[in-house]
Short mmCIF file of C-alpha atoms in Angstrom, two decimals:
data_model
loop_
_atom_site.label_atom_id
_atom_site.label_comp_id
_atom_site.label_asym_id
_atom_site.label_seq_id
_atom_site.Cartn_x
_atom_site.Cartn_y
_atom_site.Cartn_z
CA MET A 1 -112.95 52.60 -36.61
CA GLU A 2 -114.65 52.94 -39.71
CA ALA A 3 -118.46 53.33 -40.93
CA GLY A 4 -119.99 49.78 -42.45
CA PHE A 5 -121.03 46.53 -40.99
CA SER A 6 -117.75 44.81 -41.29
CA ARG A 7 -116.30 47.44 -39.23
CA MET A 8 -115.90 48.53 -35.59
CA ASN A 9 -118.19 51.43 -35.40
CA ASP A 10 -120.74 52.31 -32.18
CA LEU A 11 -123.70 50.38 -34.05
CA THR A 12 -121.46 46.94 -34.78
CA VAL A 13 -119.97 47.31 -31.17
CA LEU A 14 -123.63 47.56 -29.79
CA GLN A 15 -124.91 44.87 -31.86
CA ALA A 16 -122.33 42.54 -30.59
CA SER A 17 -122.59 43.43 -27.31
CA GLN A 18 -126.42 42.94 -27.18
CA GLY A 19 -126.06 39.43 -28.92
CA LEU A 20 -123.22 38.71 -26.27
CA ALA A 21 -125.52 40.21 -23.65
CA ALA A 22 -128.35 37.95 -24.86
CA TYR A 23 -126.15 34.49 -25.29
CA ILE A 24 -124.70 34.74 -21.83
CA GLU A 25 -127.99 35.32 -20.01
CA GLN A 26 -129.14 32.30 -21.97
CA HIS A 27 -126.06 29.72 -21.19
CA VAL A 28 -124.05 30.89 -17.91
CA ASP A 29 -125.62 30.19 -14.68
CA ASP A 30 -126.89 33.24 -12.61
CA ALA A 31 -124.96 35.18 -15.15
CA LYS A 32 -126.53 38.64 -14.27
CA THR A 33 -125.66 38.42 -10.51
CA ARG A 34 -122.20 37.13 -11.37
CA GLY A 35 -121.65 40.17 -13.98
CA ILE A 36 -119.48 40.57 -17.04
CA VAL A 37 -115.99 42.31 -16.61
CA ILE A 38 -115.39 45.04 -19.05
CA GLY A 39 -111.73 46.69 -19.87
CA HIS A 40 -110.24 49.18 -22.23
CA ASP A 41 -107.43 50.00 -23.77
CA HIS A 42 -106.17 53.77 -24.81
CA ARG A 43 -106.92 53.82 -28.73
CA HIS A 44 -109.15 56.29 -30.15
CA HIS A 45 -112.98 55.00 -29.70
CA SER A 46 -111.93 52.31 -26.98
CA ASP A 47 -113.44 54.20 -24.38
CA ASP A 48 -116.50 54.97 -26.06
CA PHE A 49 -116.85 51.50 -27.18
CA ALA A 50 -116.45 50.00 -23.64
CA ARG A 51 -119.42 52.28 -22.29
CA LEU A 52 -121.22 51.12 -25.24
CA THR A 53 -120.47 47.67 -24.25
CA ALA A 54 -121.57 48.04 -20.76
CA PHE A 55 -124.60 49.68 -21.81
CA ALA A 56 -126.09 46.90 -23.53
CA PHE A 57 -125.30 44.57 -20.53
CA LEU A 58 -126.88 47.07 -17.76
CA HIS A 59 -130.12 47.23 -20.25
CA ARG A 60 -130.20 43.53 -19.70
CA GLY A 61 -129.74 43.83 -15.83
CA PHE A 62 -126.40 42.73 -15.41
CA LYS A 63 -124.40 43.92 -13.01
CA VAL A 64 -121.03 45.47 -14.59
CA TRP A 65 -117.33 45.00 -13.38
CA TYR A 66 -116.03 48.22 -15.26
CA TYR A 67 -112.34 49.11 -14.94
CA LYS A 68 -112.91 53.11 -15.60
CA HIS A 69 -109.13 53.31 -16.17
CA LEU A 70 -106.64 51.94 -18.46
CA VAL A 71 -105.68 48.11 -17.78
CA HIS A 72 -103.53 45.77 -19.43
CA THR A 73 -105.41 43.02 -21.31
CA PRO A 74 -104.45 39.96 -18.79
CA LEU A 75 -106.49 41.87 -15.66
CA VAL A 76 -109.71 40.83 -17.45
CA PRO A 77 -109.75 37.16 -17.48
CA TYR A 78 -107.91 37.54 -13.91
CA THR A 79 -110.88 39.45 -12.81
CA ILE A 80 -113.17 36.97 -14.16
CA LYS A 81 -111.37 34.21 -12.47
CA LYS A 82 -111.24 36.03 -8.98
CA LEU A 83 -114.91 37.47 -8.95
CA ASN A 84 -116.30 34.13 -10.78
CA ALA A 85 -117.75 36.51 -13.47
CA ALA A 86 -120.08 35.16 -16.19
CA GLY A 87 -117.52 36.64 -18.90
CA GLY A 88 -115.58 39.68 -20.10
CA ILE A 89 -115.02 41.70 -22.92
CA MET A 90 -111.66 43.72 -23.64
CA ILE A 91 -111.70 46.56 -25.96
CA THR A 92 -108.11 46.48 -27.29
CA ALA A 93 -106.45 46.20 -30.90
CA SER A 94 -103.75 44.48 -29.13
CA HIS A 95 -100.29 45.80 -31.28
CA ASN A 96 -102.37 46.34 -34.59
CA PRO A 97 -101.98 49.59 -36.47
CA LYS A 98 -103.12 52.82 -34.69
CA ASP A 99 -106.51 53.08 -36.66
CA ASP A 100 -107.63 49.36 -35.75
CA ASN A 101 -109.83 48.52 -32.92
CA GLY A 102 -110.62 45.23 -31.23
CA TYR A 103 -113.08 43.26 -29.23
CA LYS A 104 -111.80 40.44 -27.55
CA VAL A 105 -114.43 38.24 -25.63
CA TYR A 106 -113.99 35.61 -22.38
CA TRP A 107 -116.27 33.15 -21.35
CA GLU A 108 -116.75 32.30 -17.92
CA ASN A 109 -113.73 30.08 -17.30
CA ALA A 110 -111.48 33.19 -17.99
CA CYS A 111 -110.70 31.81 -21.56
CA GLN A 112 -111.20 33.56 -25.01
CA ILE A 113 -114.14 31.79 -26.14
CA ILE A 114 -113.93 28.84 -28.59
CA PRO A 115 -116.40 26.67 -30.44
CA PRO A 116 -119.31 26.28 -30.00
CA HIS A 117 -119.88 29.52 -28.18
CA ASP A 118 -118.25 31.69 -31.06
CA GLU A 119 -120.59 30.33 -33.33
CA GLY A 120 -123.44 30.65 -30.88
CA ILE A 121 -122.89 34.18 -30.23
CA ALA A 122 -122.40 35.08 -33.82
CA ASN A 123 -125.91 33.84 -34.30
CA THR A 124 -127.08 35.70 -31.39
CA ILE A 125 -125.92 38.74 -32.52
CA LEU A 126 -128.01 38.33 -35.80
CA ASN A 127 -131.24 38.15 -33.77
CA ASN A 128 -130.41 41.36 -31.66
CA LEU A 129 -129.60 44.18 -34.42
CA GLN A 130 -132.11 46.66 -33.28
CA PRO A 131 -130.37 48.85 -30.92
CA TRP A 132 -131.42 48.75 -27.70
CA GLY A 133 -130.41 52.45 -26.90
CA TRP A 134 -127.40 54.64 -27.16
CA ASP A 135 -126.68 55.75 -23.46
CA LYS A 136 -122.80 55.68 -22.94
CA ASP A 137 -123.22 57.46 -19.97
CA LEU A 138 -125.39 54.97 -18.21
CA VAL A 139 -122.03 53.23 -17.12
CA SER A 140 -121.27 56.12 -14.88
CA VAL A 141 -124.55 56.45 -13.08
CA SER A 142 -125.91 52.90 -12.89
CA ASP A 143 -125.88 50.97 -9.25
CA LEU A 144 -125.09 47.80 -11.29
CA VAL A 145 -121.78 49.02 -11.94
CA HIS A 146 -118.69 48.25 -9.70
CA ASP A 147 -115.00 49.03 -10.41
CA PRO A 148 -112.98 45.73 -9.66
CA THR A 149 -110.15 48.11 -8.86
CA ASP A 150 -112.07 49.34 -5.63
CA ASP A 151 -112.48 45.63 -4.69
CA GLY A 152 -108.94 45.00 -4.43
CA ILE A 153 -108.70 43.16 -7.74
CA ILE A 154 -105.65 44.88 -8.68
CA ASP A 155 -103.80 44.49 -5.69
CA ALA A 156 -104.80 40.76 -5.73
CA TYR A 157 -103.55 40.27 -9.10
CA PHE A 158 -99.94 41.72 -7.75
CA ASP A 159 -100.21 39.48 -5.16
CA GLU A 160 -100.11 36.42 -7.34
CA VAL A 161 -97.48 38.05 -9.55
CA LYS A 162 -95.13 38.70 -6.21
CA ALA A 163 -95.66 34.58 -5.31
CA LEU A 164 -93.65 33.82 -8.54
CA CYS A 165 -90.70 35.64 -7.22
CA LYS A 166 -88.12 33.23 -5.20
CA ASN A 167 -85.02 35.55 -5.06
CA PRO A 168 -86.26 38.81 -3.64
CA GLU A 169 -82.91 39.64 -1.89
CA GLU A 170 -80.89 38.85 -4.99
CA ASN A 171 -83.11 40.90 -6.89
CA GLN A 172 -82.42 43.91 -4.77
CA SER A 173 -78.82 43.81 -4.78
CA SER A 174 -78.46 43.21 -8.34
CA THR A 175 -76.49 45.63 -10.63
CA ILE A 176 -78.28 44.24 -14.03
CA LYS A 177 -79.94 47.46 -15.59
CA PHE A 178 -83.10 46.69 -17.78
CA ALA A 179 -84.58 49.21 -20.17
CA TYR A 180 -88.33 49.18 -20.64
CA THR A 181 -90.60 50.31 -23.23
CA ALA A 182 -94.48 50.16 -23.25
CA MET A 183 -94.68 50.88 -26.81
CA HIS A 184 -96.72 53.79 -26.42
CA GLY A 185 -99.36 51.51 -24.62
CA VAL A 186 -100.82 51.06 -21.33
CA GLY A 187 -98.36 48.84 -19.80
CA THR A 188 -95.97 51.17 -17.92
CA PRO A 189 -97.80 51.31 -14.31
CA PHE A 190 -98.11 47.54 -14.34
CA ALA A 191 -94.68 46.88 -15.50
CA GLU A 192 -93.28 49.35 -12.69
CA ARG A 193 -95.34 47.68 -9.98
CA ALA A 194 -94.57 44.20 -11.25
CA PHE A 195 -91.02 44.83 -10.70
CA LYS A 196 -91.80 46.31 -7.39
CA SER A 197 -93.68 43.05 -6.70
CA PHE A 198 -90.17 41.14 -7.73
CA GLU A 199 -88.38 43.84 -5.36
CA LEU A 200 -86.37 44.70 -8.46
CA PRO A 201 -84.31 48.04 -8.92
CA PRO A 202 -86.54 50.41 -11.27
CA PHE A 203 -86.10 49.69 -14.82
CA VAL A 204 -84.79 52.70 -17.21
CA PRO A 205 -87.89 53.91 -18.95
CA VAL A 206 -87.93 54.51 -22.71
CA LYS A 207 -89.46 57.83 -22.05
CA GLU A 208 -90.42 58.59 -25.60
CA GLN A 209 -92.55 55.46 -25.40
CA VAL A 210 -93.60 54.92 -21.79
CA VAL A 211 -96.83 57.11 -21.93
CA PRO A 212 -99.99 55.80 -23.75
CA ASP A 213 -100.53 57.54 -26.91
CA PRO A 214 -103.32 56.13 -29.37
CA ASP A 215 -101.09 57.50 -32.38
CA PHE A 216 -98.00 55.70 -31.91
CA PRO A 217 -95.98 58.58 -33.25
CA THR A 218 -92.37 56.81 -32.81
CA VAL A 219 -93.14 53.51 -34.39
CA ALA A 220 -94.92 52.66 -38.04
CA PHE A 221 -96.05 49.28 -36.28
CA PRO A 222 -96.67 49.24 -32.44
CA ASN A 223 -95.24 45.49 -32.26
CA PRO A 224 -92.53 44.65 -30.42
CA GLU A 225 -92.13 41.15 -32.36
CA GLU A 226 -91.38 43.34 -35.87
CA GLY A 227 -87.85 43.68 -34.36
CA LYS A 228 -85.24 46.34 -34.66
CA GLY A 229 -87.46 48.65 -36.31
CA ALA A 230 -89.59 48.80 -33.38
CA LEU A 231 -86.89 48.63 -30.55
CA ASN A 232 -84.80 51.49 -32.36
CA LEU A 233 -85.28 53.93 -29.49
CA ALA A 234 -85.08 51.17 -26.68
CA ILE A 235 -82.05 50.24 -27.64
CA GLN A 236 -80.65 54.17 -28.08
CA THR A 237 -82.03 54.22 -24.52
CA ALA A 238 -80.53 51.25 -23.30
CA GLU A 239 -76.93 52.40 -24.88
CA ARG A 240 -77.11 55.94 -23.12
CA GLU A 241 -77.95 54.31 -20.01
CA GLY A 242 -75.92 51.26 -19.59
CA ALA A 243 -78.72 48.74 -19.81
CA THR A 244 -78.04 45.36 -20.89
CA VAL A 245 -81.23 43.87 -21.14
CA ILE A 246 -84.50 45.58 -22.92
CA LEU A 247 -88.08 44.70 -21.88
CA ALA A 248 -90.82 45.61 -24.35
CA ASN A 249 -94.24 45.26 -24.02
CA ASP A 250 -97.13 45.36 -26.77
CA PRO A 251 -99.42 48.15 -26.25
CA ASP A 252 -101.80 46.27 -24.20
CA ALA A 253 -98.94 44.55 -22.28
CA ASP A 254 -100.34 41.06 -23.16
CA ARG A 255 -96.84 40.09 -25.08
CA LEU A 256 -93.19 40.76 -24.33
CA ALA A 257 -90.36 41.23 -26.48
CA ILE A 258 -86.62 40.59 -25.07
CA ALA A 259 -83.41 42.03 -26.47
CA GLU A 260 -79.75 41.52 -24.66
CA LYS A 261 -76.34 42.94 -25.09
CA GLN A 262 -73.87 40.63 -25.82
CA SER A 263 -70.10 41.12 -24.40
CA ASN A 264 -69.22 41.94 -28.16
CA GLY A 265 -71.68 44.79 -27.84
CA GLU A 266 -74.20 43.07 -30.36
CA TRP A 267 -77.72 43.36 -29.24
CA ILE A 268 -79.65 39.90 -29.80
CA ILE A 269 -83.55 40.47 -30.03
CA PHE A 270 -84.88 37.02 -29.09
CA THR A 271 -87.71 35.14 -31.00
CA GLY A 272 -90.59 34.10 -29.32
CA ASN A 273 -89.65 30.68 -29.50
CA GLN A 274 -86.24 31.51 -28.04
CA ILE A 275 -87.89 33.33 -25.43
CA GLY A 276 -90.35 30.42 -24.79
CA SER A 277 -87.39 27.97 -24.61
CA ILE A 278 -85.61 30.17 -21.95
CA LEU A 279 -88.96 30.77 -19.67
CA GLY A 280 -89.88 27.17 -20.05
CA ALA A 281 -86.60 25.61 -19.10
CA ALA A 282 -86.71 28.45 -16.11
CA CYS A 283 -89.96 27.47 -14.96
CA PHE A 284 -88.83 23.79 -14.91
CA GLU A 285 -85.95 24.49 -13.22
CA LYS A 286 -87.70 26.61 -10.34
CA ALA A 287 -90.53 23.78 -10.05
CA ILE A 288 -87.83 20.99 -9.50
CA GLN A 289 -85.81 22.90 -6.85
CA ALA A 290 -89.44 23.61 -5.37
CA GLY A 291 -89.67 19.69 -4.93
CA LYS A 292 -91.81 18.92 -7.81
CA LYS A 293 -91.94 15.76 -9.53
CA PRO A 294 -91.45 16.02 -13.39
CA GLU A 295 -94.47 13.57 -13.72
CA GLU A 296 -96.75 16.14 -12.01
CA LEU A 297 -95.75 18.98 -14.58
CA ALA A 298 -96.83 20.00 -17.99
CA MET A 299 -96.33 22.59 -20.50
CA VAL A 300 -98.28 23.71 -23.38
CA ALA A 301 -97.47 25.36 -26.86
CA SER A 302 -99.12 26.22 -29.89
CA THR A 303 -98.52 23.48 -32.97
CA VAL A 304 -96.73 26.23 -34.81
CA SER A 305 -94.10 26.96 -31.96
CA SER A 306 -90.86 25.28 -31.50
CA LYS A 307 -91.25 21.94 -30.73
CA PHE A 308 -87.90 22.76 -27.99
CA LEU A 309 -90.37 21.77 -25.13
CA ALA A 310 -91.63 18.93 -26.71
CA ARG A 311 -88.00 17.37 -26.80
CA MET A 312 -87.38 18.52 -23.04
CA GLY A 313 -90.36 16.81 -22.01
CA GLU A 314 -89.36 13.68 -23.45
CA VAL A 315 -85.54 13.87 -21.84
CA GLU A 316 -86.91 15.13 -18.47
CA GLY A 317 -90.10 13.42 -17.82
CA PHE A 318 -92.95 16.22 -17.79
CA THR A 319 -95.92 16.35 -19.89
CA PHE A 320 -95.92 18.25 -23.01
CA VAL A 321 -98.88 18.87 -25.37
CA GLU A 322 -99.43 21.23 -28.42
CA SER A 323 -102.68 23.20 -29.31
CA LEU A 324 -104.16 24.94 -32.38
CA THR A 325 -102.73 28.52 -32.63
CA GLY A 326 -103.59 31.04 -30.22
CA PHE A 327 -104.54 31.59 -26.56
CA LYS A 328 -107.91 30.67 -26.98
CA TRP A 329 -106.72 27.18 -27.33
CA ILE A 330 -103.64 26.89 -25.11
CA GLY A 331 -105.83 28.36 -22.28
CA ASN A 332 -108.31 25.68 -22.73
CA THR A 333 -105.82 22.77 -23.17
CA ALA A 334 -104.04 24.02 -20.07
CA MET A 335 -107.63 23.72 -18.09
CA ASN A 336 -107.95 20.39 -19.56
CA LEU A 337 -104.58 19.26 -18.51
CA GLU A 338 -105.21 20.52 -14.92
CA LYS A 339 -108.31 18.64 -14.68
CA GLN A 340 -106.14 15.42 -15.02
CA GLY A 341 -104.33 16.50 -12.20
CA LEU A 342 -101.04 17.81 -13.69
CA ASN A 343 -99.53 21.40 -12.75
CA VAL A 344 -99.61 23.56 -16.20
CA ILE A 345 -96.00 25.60 -15.28
CA PHE A 346 -95.82 27.27 -18.59
CA SER A 347 -97.35 27.91 -21.69
CA TYR A 348 -96.66 30.02 -24.59
CA GLU A 349 -96.93 30.80 -28.35
CA GLU A 350 -94.21 31.87 -30.47
CA ALA A 351 -95.54 35.30 -31.08
CA ILE A 352 -94.00 36.50 -27.81
CA GLY A 353 -96.95 35.25 -25.84
CA PHE A 354 -96.37 33.75 -22.67
CA THR A 355 -97.92 32.41 -19.31
CA ILE A 356 -96.21 31.73 -16.25
CA GLY A 357 -97.88 29.53 -13.68
CA ASP A 358 -101.74 29.97 -13.31
CA ILE A 359 -102.41 33.71 -12.63
CA VAL A 360 -104.42 33.62 -15.85
CA LYS A 361 -104.92 31.35 -18.52
CA ASP A 362 -103.86 34.04 -21.13
CA LYS A 363 -100.64 35.23 -22.13
CA ASP A 364 -99.55 38.06 -19.78
CA GLY A 365 -96.41 40.30 -20.68
CA VAL A 366 -96.31 41.98 -17.16
CA SER A 367 -95.84 38.88 -14.98
CA ALA A 368 -93.60 37.21 -17.55
CA LEU A 369 -91.12 40.10 -17.73
CA ALA A 370 -90.66 40.48 -14.01
CA PHE A 371 -90.12 36.51 -13.87
CA PHE A 372 -87.81 36.82 -16.57
CA ALA A 373 -85.81 39.65 -15.21
CA GLU A 374 -85.27 37.58 -11.83
CA TRP A 375 -84.29 34.94 -13.94
CA ALA A 376 -81.73 37.10 -15.88
CA ILE A 377 -80.46 37.88 -12.39
CA GLN A 378 -79.78 34.35 -11.47
CA LEU A 379 -78.08 33.31 -14.53
CA ASN A 380 -75.88 36.35 -14.05
CA LYS A 381 -74.86 34.89 -10.80
CA ARG A 382 -73.62 31.33 -12.62
CA GLY A 383 -71.76 33.65 -15.11
CA LEU A 384 -73.97 33.41 -17.84
CA THR A 385 -76.49 35.86 -20.28
CA ALA A 386 -79.72 34.38 -21.25
CA TYR A 387 -78.01 33.79 -24.92
CA GLU A 388 -75.43 31.85 -23.26
CA TYR A 389 -78.00 29.69 -21.04
CA LEU A 390 -79.88 29.38 -24.14
CA GLN A 391 -76.76 27.92 -26.11
CA GLU A 392 -76.37 25.50 -23.08
CA LEU A 393 -80.03 24.34 -23.46
CA TYR A 394 -79.33 23.60 -27.05
CA LYS A 395 -76.11 21.78 -26.40
CA LYS A 396 -78.38 19.34 -24.15
CA TYR A 397 -81.56 19.11 -26.07
CA GLY A 398 -80.37 19.56 -29.45
CA TYR A 399 -80.28 22.88 -31.45
CA PHE A 400 -83.32 24.27 -32.60
CA VAL A 401 -83.31 27.02 -35.09
CA SER A 402 -86.41 28.61 -36.63
CA ALA A 403 -87.40 31.00 -39.22
CA ASN A 404 -90.77 32.41 -39.19
CA SER A 405 -92.20 35.07 -41.37
CA TYR A 406 -94.89 35.78 -43.95
CA PHE A 407 -95.93 36.70 -47.56
CA ILE A 408 -98.54 39.45 -48.07
CA CYS A 409 -101.62 38.73 -50.47
CA ASP A 410 -104.89 40.69 -50.70
CA ASP A 411 -106.58 38.34 -52.98
CA LYS A 412 -108.31 35.87 -51.09
CA LEU A 413 -109.07 33.53 -54.26
CA LYS A 414 -105.47 33.30 -54.96
CA ILE A 415 -104.63 32.34 -51.74
CA GLN A 416 -107.43 29.60 -51.82
CA LYS A 417 -105.81 28.49 -55.43
CA ILE A 418 -101.89 28.44 -53.69
CA PHE A 419 -103.63 26.04 -50.83
CA GLU A 420 -105.54 23.95 -53.49
CA ARG A 421 -102.34 23.45 -55.69
CA ILE A 422 -100.31 22.69 -52.32
CA ARG A 423 -103.33 20.08 -51.17
CA TYR A 424 -104.33 18.41 -54.32
CA GLY A 425 -101.57 19.02 -56.96
CA GLN A 426 -100.58 20.87 -60.15
CA GLU A 427 -102.74 19.19 -62.21
CA ASN A 428 -105.84 17.96 -59.84
CA ASN A 429 -106.35 21.22 -58.51
CA ASN A 430 -109.26 20.18 -56.37
CA ASN A 431 -111.35 18.64 -59.15
CA ASN A 432 -111.69 15.58 -57.71
CA ASN A 433 -110.45 16.28 -53.88
CA ASN A 434 -107.88 13.81 -54.09
CA LEU A 435 -105.36 14.64 -51.70
CA ASN A 436 -101.65 14.66 -53.50
CA TYR A 437 -99.22 16.83 -51.22
CA PRO A 438 -95.62 17.21 -52.46
CA THR A 439 -93.50 14.19 -51.33
CA LYS A 440 -90.25 16.37 -51.46
CA ILE A 441 -89.70 19.91 -50.22
CA GLY A 442 -86.37 21.38 -51.11
CA GLY A 443 -85.07 18.09 -52.10
CA ILE A 444 -85.92 16.66 -48.98
CA ASP A 445 -88.30 14.01 -48.13
CA VAL A 446 -91.79 14.60 -46.80
CA THR A 447 -92.34 12.38 -43.76
CA GLY A 448 -95.83 13.47 -42.55
CA VAL A 449 -98.29 16.23 -43.43
CA ARG A 450 -101.20 17.29 -41.14
CA ASP A 451 -103.82 19.63 -42.89
CA LEU A 452 -106.33 21.15 -40.21
CA THR A 453 -108.42 22.50 -42.83
CA VAL A 454 -109.69 19.49 -44.74
CA GLY A 455 -109.24 17.02 -41.57
CA TYR A 456 -105.88 14.94 -42.37
CA ASP A 457 -103.11 13.47 -40.67
CA SER A 458 -100.63 11.00 -42.00
CA ALA A 459 -99.18 10.38 -38.57
CA THR A 460 -102.71 8.69 -37.09
CA SER A 461 -104.23 5.26 -37.93
CA ASP A 462 -107.08 6.84 -39.28
CA HIS A 463 -105.74 9.96 -40.46
CA VAL A 464 -107.75 12.14 -38.54
CA PRO A 465 -106.08 14.77 -36.72
CA THR A 466 -106.18 14.90 -32.75
CA LEU A 467 -106.53 18.52 -32.97
CA PRO A 468 -109.68 20.50 -33.98
CA VAL A 469 -110.35 21.10 -37.80
CA SER A 470 -111.62 24.09 -39.36
CA ALA A 471 -112.45 24.56 -43.09
CA SER A 472 -112.67 28.55 -42.21
CA SER A 473 -109.12 28.90 -42.72
CA GLU A 474 -105.92 27.22 -44.29
CA MET A 475 -103.40 25.57 -41.94
CA ILE A 476 -101.07 22.72 -43.17
CA THR A 477 -98.01 21.14 -41.33
CA PHE A 478 -95.07 19.48 -42.90
CA ARG A 479 -92.36 17.15 -41.28
CA LEU A 480 -89.49 16.34 -43.42
CA ALA A 481 -86.68 13.86 -43.31
CA ASN A 482 -84.29 16.39 -41.98
CA ASN A 483 -85.87 17.01 -38.67
CA THR A 484 -87.80 20.10 -40.05
CA VAL A 485 -91.30 21.19 -39.09
CA PHE A 486 -93.12 23.85 -40.59
CA THR A 487 -96.63 25.26 -40.94
CA ILE A 488 -98.08 27.39 -43.36
CA ARG A 489 -101.63 29.13 -42.41
CA THR A 490 -103.66 32.27 -43.49
CA SER A 491 -103.97 34.95 -41.00
CA GLY A 492 -107.42 35.70 -39.34
CA THR A 493 -106.93 39.25 -39.30
CA GLU A 494 -104.53 40.36 -41.94
CA PRO A 495 -103.89 39.74 -45.63
CA LYS A 496 -101.03 37.09 -44.79
CA ILE A 497 -100.12 33.63 -45.69
CA LYS A 498 -97.96 33.01 -42.79
CA TYR A 499 -94.92 30.25 -42.08
CA TYR A 500 -93.51 28.97 -39.16
CA SER A 501 -90.38 26.58 -39.34
CA GLU A 502 -88.00 24.88 -37.20
CA LEU A 503 -85.06 22.32 -37.72
CA ARG A 504 -83.56 20.34 -35.06
CA GLY A 505 -79.60 19.77 -35.68
CA ASP A 506 -76.48 18.72 -34.08
CA THR A 507 -74.70 21.92 -34.85
CA GLU A 508 -76.31 25.63 -34.85
CA GLU A 509 -74.42 26.56 -37.90
CA GLN A 510 -75.42 23.34 -40.15
CA ALA A 511 -79.06 23.56 -38.83
CA LYS A 512 -79.11 27.27 -40.10
CA ILE A 513 -77.49 26.26 -43.47
CA ASP A 514 -80.48 23.58 -43.88
CA LEU A 515 -83.35 25.46 -42.67
CA ASP A 516 -82.31 28.39 -45.07
CA GLY A 517 -82.58 25.77 -47.85
CA ILE A 518 -86.19 25.01 -46.46
CA VAL A 519 -87.31 28.56 -46.36
CA GLN A 520 -86.12 29.24 -49.78
CA ALA A 521 -88.44 25.92 -51.01
CA ILE A 522 -91.38 27.39 -49.00
CA GLY A 523 -91.45 30.50 -51.12
CA ASP A 524 -90.44 29.07 -54.52
CA GLU A 525 -92.20 25.58 -54.45
CA LEU A 526 -95.07 25.95 -52.30
CA MET A 527 -95.73 29.66 -52.64
CA GLU A 528 -94.57 30.30 -55.95
CA TYR A 529 -94.20 33.76 -54.69
CA GLU A 530 -92.85 35.50 -57.78
CA LYS A 531 -95.32 33.80 -60.06
CA ASN A 532 -98.24 34.89 -57.58
CA GLY A 533 -96.89 38.16 -57.10
CA LEU A 534 -96.79 37.55 -53.52
CA ALA A 535 -94.64 40.37 -51.45
CA LYS A 536 -92.06 39.09 -48.74
CA LYS A 537 -91.97 40.71 -45.29
CA LYS A 538 -89.58 43.50 -45.06
CA GLU A 539 -86.81 42.77 -42.92
CA ASP A 540 -84.64 45.17 -40.61
#
């Protein structure tokens, strides 16, 4: 929270909510009677922001489905789905630093908003800037307010989580010990209930991190994706208590990180792509065991995620579709596949976001952690760890080695010039708008380029991308002759240029060597990071 029109504060939250209320009223049938769902996390000011949001809708005459207590983010889209609500808002900054707040908007289809609604809402906000009032207490007294908990919505959610469980008796008797951290967020009671739903023995909590604390006192960044720096306490707890698997939610519990202890004592922290490969393969195995045919099944992943599931789909015969980055795109893509009669059994993005089945069309770290725990038990019956299972998958479908990281740059003009040089060449530099992408990177021939900023794709007959194009952010994907695919893009919320790279090879060792060379070239040749004064991500 900070003062200013470009920051989250009481005024900007109220203005955003007023515009959103007016827009939903105009564009969603029976919006007021169907109502709006509002939840919030534990961060400083989140409760106040949720109350102000509720006021704006109540002032307009909306029914408000208001969670009085802390909830994990997936409950908001689930509640929209279950109650056929007109939309929803989750007040959360997810895994951002402690000083941040956030405002996440869902449409009536229980997916995060996409065009044209995002632009339409923004315009309507500008037409509703004058405050309608400041009554934060109205949500406590209005007859239009209902807590979905009282209507059994949380119980219904866990009934659907329980339906994912296929081996309850074996879960009960398992001797595998799991450690869990909520990263000072809201996840603990929901993770505990998910374990109970699967009849799993209780996990070992990381006591310093399982109670919500908006100051996040034990971590610099409350993001389990950051690796060992974020999971130090979890590893210490697991070592002390004899746990061999660590499950970590981010503060709003929509993401899941996983670490596993190997027989040599080493802890492997899985990347989002590795977890996605394991969970996707598990979902496919379970679907086939349940009598489903491959041609009935589909999976979705973001375009910057691993191509492992795409390869698996080629071999096994299920449909794989990639979407733009973010679950607002993944969820809507999954819904379109369902309209075609396909059963979307798994979706994910490499930023440790996973959806098992169709409970929600958003990432859900709670259902995913229980599903993974059960699968780890099944793998143990086969004499495998999750890491060993991953190696078996690589042997069958190819070794997929990835390297994802970022460069830090606070200068927007410099970022623009970097991408202009990549897109138009050193000399051209956007003077003629003649595209002139590199033909070699790291000494390897470039075989394909897709630029979703300017709308170019070398792989299509008309050179128009099949994915949506947006000039508001930078995003270029390169394919190389050595089976490398990498994407460079700007972050929508942070001063970063991110890259996502992957190489499929015949052996893991050679794939790693080859990819290391490409990653080096991304920094040296494309970013020119030393010349441009870009800072690299600090590694553990």
